[in-house]
Amino acid sequence: QEFKVNFGLSNGDPNAPIEVEADSLSVDQATGNAVFTGNVIITQSDMSFRAALVEVTYLTEDTGIAKLTGSGGVALQSGNDTAQAETAVYDVESGLIHMTGNVSLAQRGNTITAQRMTVNTANSTAELHGRVRTVLQPAAN
Amino acid sequence: CGFEPAYGPNSAATRLRNAILVDEPSNQDQFELVRQLEHRLGAANDARFGLSVALDIREEGVALTSDNRTTRKEVIGKGTYALRDLASKEVLLSGKVDSFTGYSTTGSTVSELAARRDARRRLMIILADRITTELIAKANTLPG
Amino acid sequence: QSTQGNKVILIADSVFLRGSETLIARGNVEASYGETMLTATSITYQSGPDQITIEGPIKITAPDGVQIFASFAELDADLQTGLIESARLVLKEQVNFTADRLRRLEGRRSILTNAAATSCKTCDDGRPPLWQIRARQVIHDQDTKQLYFEGAQFRLMDVPIFYVPRLRLPDPTLNRATGFLIPNIRARSRLGTGVKVPYFIAFGDHRDLTLTPYIAANTRTLEFRYRQAFARGRLSFRGAISDDDISSQSTRAYVFGEGAFDLRNDYKLRFRIQQVSDDAYLADYGYSSADRLNSNITVSRVNRAENTQLMISNFESIRTGEDNQTIPSFITSARKQKRFVPAALGGEALWELEAHSHYRLSDLSTDVNGDGVVDGRDVSRVNADLSWRRNWLLTSGIELGTQASIALDAVETRQDSTITDTSYAEITPAAAVSLRYPWIKRAENGVTHMIEPVVQLGWSGGTLRGGTVPKIANDESTRSEFDEGNLLSLSRFASDDRRERGMALAWGVNWSRLGPDWTTFLTLGQVVRDTVQPDFSASSGLAAKSSDILVAAKFKNQAGLAFSARTLIDGVDGSNKAEARGGWNNDRLGLEASYIWLDADPDEERVADLSEWNLDGSYRMTRHWTGLANWRYDVASDATAEAGFGVEYRNECVKAKFEVSRRFTSSTTVQPATDYSFTVEILGFSTKTIDKSYTRECGQSAG
């Protein structure tokens, strides 16, 4: 039985194009960041990122997105792995996604819950911390 | 000097009279014990309390003569009693009483049999009387 | 967390997911699957081979009291099968196995290689455990609850004592298994030094047989105990067969058996068998102190309203100077008591029917052997009795008691030339009125005093036999007692073949003090009659018109001290009977003492005063050492009758007991005997839970 984490495994390229859908968009004058609200869906190749509110911070010379900050309940979907948390920050440049608050990760029968999780989309690894609880489905041997 | 009749008017002990159902006996010792308890506390009619007594009785030879004859035996009995409220099953009073009686074994075989049966009967009467005394003494702690 | 079916639950401080199929859990890792629990510092789960590698101090807790401690292990994902390195297996927190490797199979079996087993506390000061069993391989099977040792070597303080190629021991959760029990070494004067090696054979769950060969210098004996449980009852037999050099008999044997069965409609059957080949056998081997063997069958039914006892009994005396021809050896007795509440009168009524007969083998109708009793007398009697009693509570708090009864006694005496009224019948009406006036004082500190005077005036009819009127046989009521139990009885004879007659005034006072700290009871009583009852013996205290004064006292306190005493005092020569029992029990001391004083009394065949102290105590001197002592001292003849002392060393894994006792009494058939006994028992393999208060601490010395 395969247990795979394929966050971004398919293209392994953090700077694939990112599309964003949302009910509304506003710009925060002070920081110049774009704030999407209302079932926001962000997709990058086969990975999708849903949240109630996402704030986008751009790189200094507006050459691309530096950081996506989702809050109000975030769901990350990649291949058939799903992860939920209260908030998530996707640092596009480093390919790291930091999720905090009731994090739960589900992969084909195994569920892991924790306080904090960091997913490294580059080398498809993940770290969970804070009394992590894993439910494994051993092979029926 | 502070003494008053235990069964005086509206005294605590009167509430016990005819109000205790003693558990059913299953052997001769318990039969004698229950008979004496009902004699002293009054047979139960619509009883409020249940009384159970766990008996632990053993016999021990004493008075060994120089030619190895045990000439007397003592019946040593302990009774652990618990008075409970029949409705709520809650134990209200409990305690332990113990005593012993003796009988001689120098008579004929039938005299030993009769003396043993009489010694056990007397022991049950003593234990029942002791339990009755303790219940009367602690009757004031009973609710209602 | 709930165990959902066959899922493994893993909890850790952090989890790292590596590549496609690696999950690493680190920091206070806990894993559970079904009833198996595991704690470790880190666990690596490979989903491919579905295997778990575990590091750090590992603790696995499996069902049936199995615990495994290790530093490294590789198990299947469901924690049931796999290999554990440098493991320590602990069974029911009692037996410790250390092994180089432990292979777990399906969570039910553990196979240890190069293992050492002990239940002794091993401190990390490098000293070896008191005893241990080393083995090439130990298999622990949780289903059969057995431990199979291969190439087992028993070591005492690391010194090899003996080697056994194959050894099987029960695991501490097994309560029934065939096998050897703990042997013990006995030395008994006249039998010499020997050893008893009990072997227990379980035939299924309901039957077992224990065979104990006892081989000593002067005896070859096989002891046995057989037990069987049925749906409606159980029986057990014990006995022994001996071929020894100390008696003229070629083979000597005894068998004691008893059983109890539930019959239909609440009847119970009980039987008892006691047979022995020769009179001195039981005393020589210390099997029993019984001096009258009684075999009987009784059928009984008892409930609130009824007491029915039917009995057939046989006596065989092994007392010196008691001839089985002239003692009542066959006794049949049928007795039924029924209680009911008479509608009109209230109170309690009871009718009783009793038929009793006892038979002596001898047919001589005179006292040929000169023991004061006609040799061949046989007696049968029938008694019918109807009695009624009721108490009234008067407003003043006085309890008025009334009682009335009518009894018919019919007695037939055979083979006794001294009796003229061979068949005799008597009607005995009786009545009594009693007053009981309890007073109570409840002090504030929880102490309650009670004073309860009681007085009873009774009368019994019927003709008083003895003197001019020819006597009838008296075999049963020859030993009567007087105590608080029959102070208010209308007849204090032990059996219905004798009744007290005439007027009798009985008075008594009960004083009791009940308090949280200590409690005491005191009873005084006396019976005053209008006529002397000839059949009471002098030392019974009831012989004279006014009886001896009964004084009985009881004391017990919170510190575990308790004693009961009773004496009969008459004005003339003080006390002629005194009995006391006492004890002092706390967590270190267990002392039981009893004292008895009986005046010489020819009626009770007691030619000299009899007085005896009896002490039996155990004192826990230190955490591990307990001293035992017992002493029976015959005050009148100023000689010790029995004495013994013993010492017991006990810790968490071994119990050694040494005891010596000597019985000084002797008769034509019984010789004085000294008995030494030494037992060493290794603890931990039985289901008895270990009393932790004996466990040694690491800091202290082994002693």
Tab-separated table of C-alpha atoms in Angstrom, chain A residues 1-5 105 107 109-110 112 123-141, chain C residues 1 6-23 27-28 30 33 45 47 50 76-78:
chain	number	residue	atom	x	y	z
A	1	GLN	CA	0.000	0.000	0.000
A	2	GLU	CA	1.599	3.174	-1.066
A	3	PHE	CA	2.032	5.932	1.407
A	4	LYS	CA	3.198	8.930	-0.506
A	5	VAL	CA	3.458	12.572	0.110
A	105	LEU	CA	-3.222	15.584	7.234
A	107	GLN	CA	-3.423	10.190	3.156
A	109	GLY	CA	-6.440	5.682	5.476
A	110	ASN	CA	-3.709	7.340	7.562
A	112	ILE	CA	-2.070	12.714	11.227
A	123	ASN	CA	11.876	17.832	-1.575
A	124	SER	CA	8.363	16.542	-0.739
A	125	THR	CA	8.953	16.276	2.941
A	126	ALA	CA	6.817	17.475	5.818
A	127	GLU	CA	7.335	18.056	9.530
A	128	LEU	CA	4.544	18.078	12.125
A	129	HIS	CA	5.078	19.234	15.739
A	130	GLY	CA	3.171	19.575	19.021
A	131	ARG	CA	1.747	16.191	20.304
A	132	VAL	CA	1.328	14.753	16.846
A	133	ARG	CA	-1.248	11.952	16.613
A	134	THR	CA	-0.971	9.483	13.740
A	135	VAL	CA	-3.471	6.744	12.922
A	136	LEU	CA	-1.797	4.140	10.713
A	137	GLN	CA	-3.572	1.466	8.701
A	138	PRO	CA	-1.116	-1.482	8.810
A	139	ALA	CA	-1.274	-3.861	5.860
A	140	ALA	CA	-3.601	-6.764	6.653
A	141	ASN	CA	-0.797	-9.255	7.165
C	1	GLN	CA	-7.699	6.899	22.791
C	6	ASN	CA	-6.872	-2.994	13.601
C	7	LYS	CA	-5.461	0.525	13.495
C	8	VAL	CA	-2.151	1.572	15.059
C	9	ILE	CA	-2.306	4.871	16.922
C	10	LEU	CA	0.918	6.799	17.212
C	11	ILE	CA	1.403	9.917	19.342
C	12	ALA	CA	4.651	11.859	19.367
C	13	ASP	CA	5.999	15.354	19.902
C	14	SER	CA	6.870	15.623	16.204
C	15	VAL	CA	6.483	13.580	13.036
C	16	PHE	CA	8.686	13.815	9.949
C	17	LEU	CA	7.530	12.546	6.607
C	18	ARG	CA	10.381	11.575	4.302
C	19	GLY	CA	9.946	10.896	0.654
C	20	SER	CA	7.456	8.363	-0.450
C	21	GLU	CA	7.008	5.982	2.433
C	22	THR	CA	8.863	6.960	5.558
C	23	LEU	CA	7.274	8.403	8.674
C	27	GLY	CA	9.811	12.633	21.286
C	28	ASN	CA	7.656	10.829	23.930
C	30	GLU	CA	3.379	6.283	22.276
C	33	TYR	CA	-2.601	-1.507	18.677
C	45	TYR	CA	7.502	3.477	10.010
C	47	SER	CA	5.015	1.654	4.668
C	50	ASP	CA	5.036	-2.326	6.690
C	76	ASP	CA	5.561	-5.407	12.201
C	77	ALA	CA	3.397	-2.334	11.973
C	78	ASP	CA	0.831	-3.981	14.260
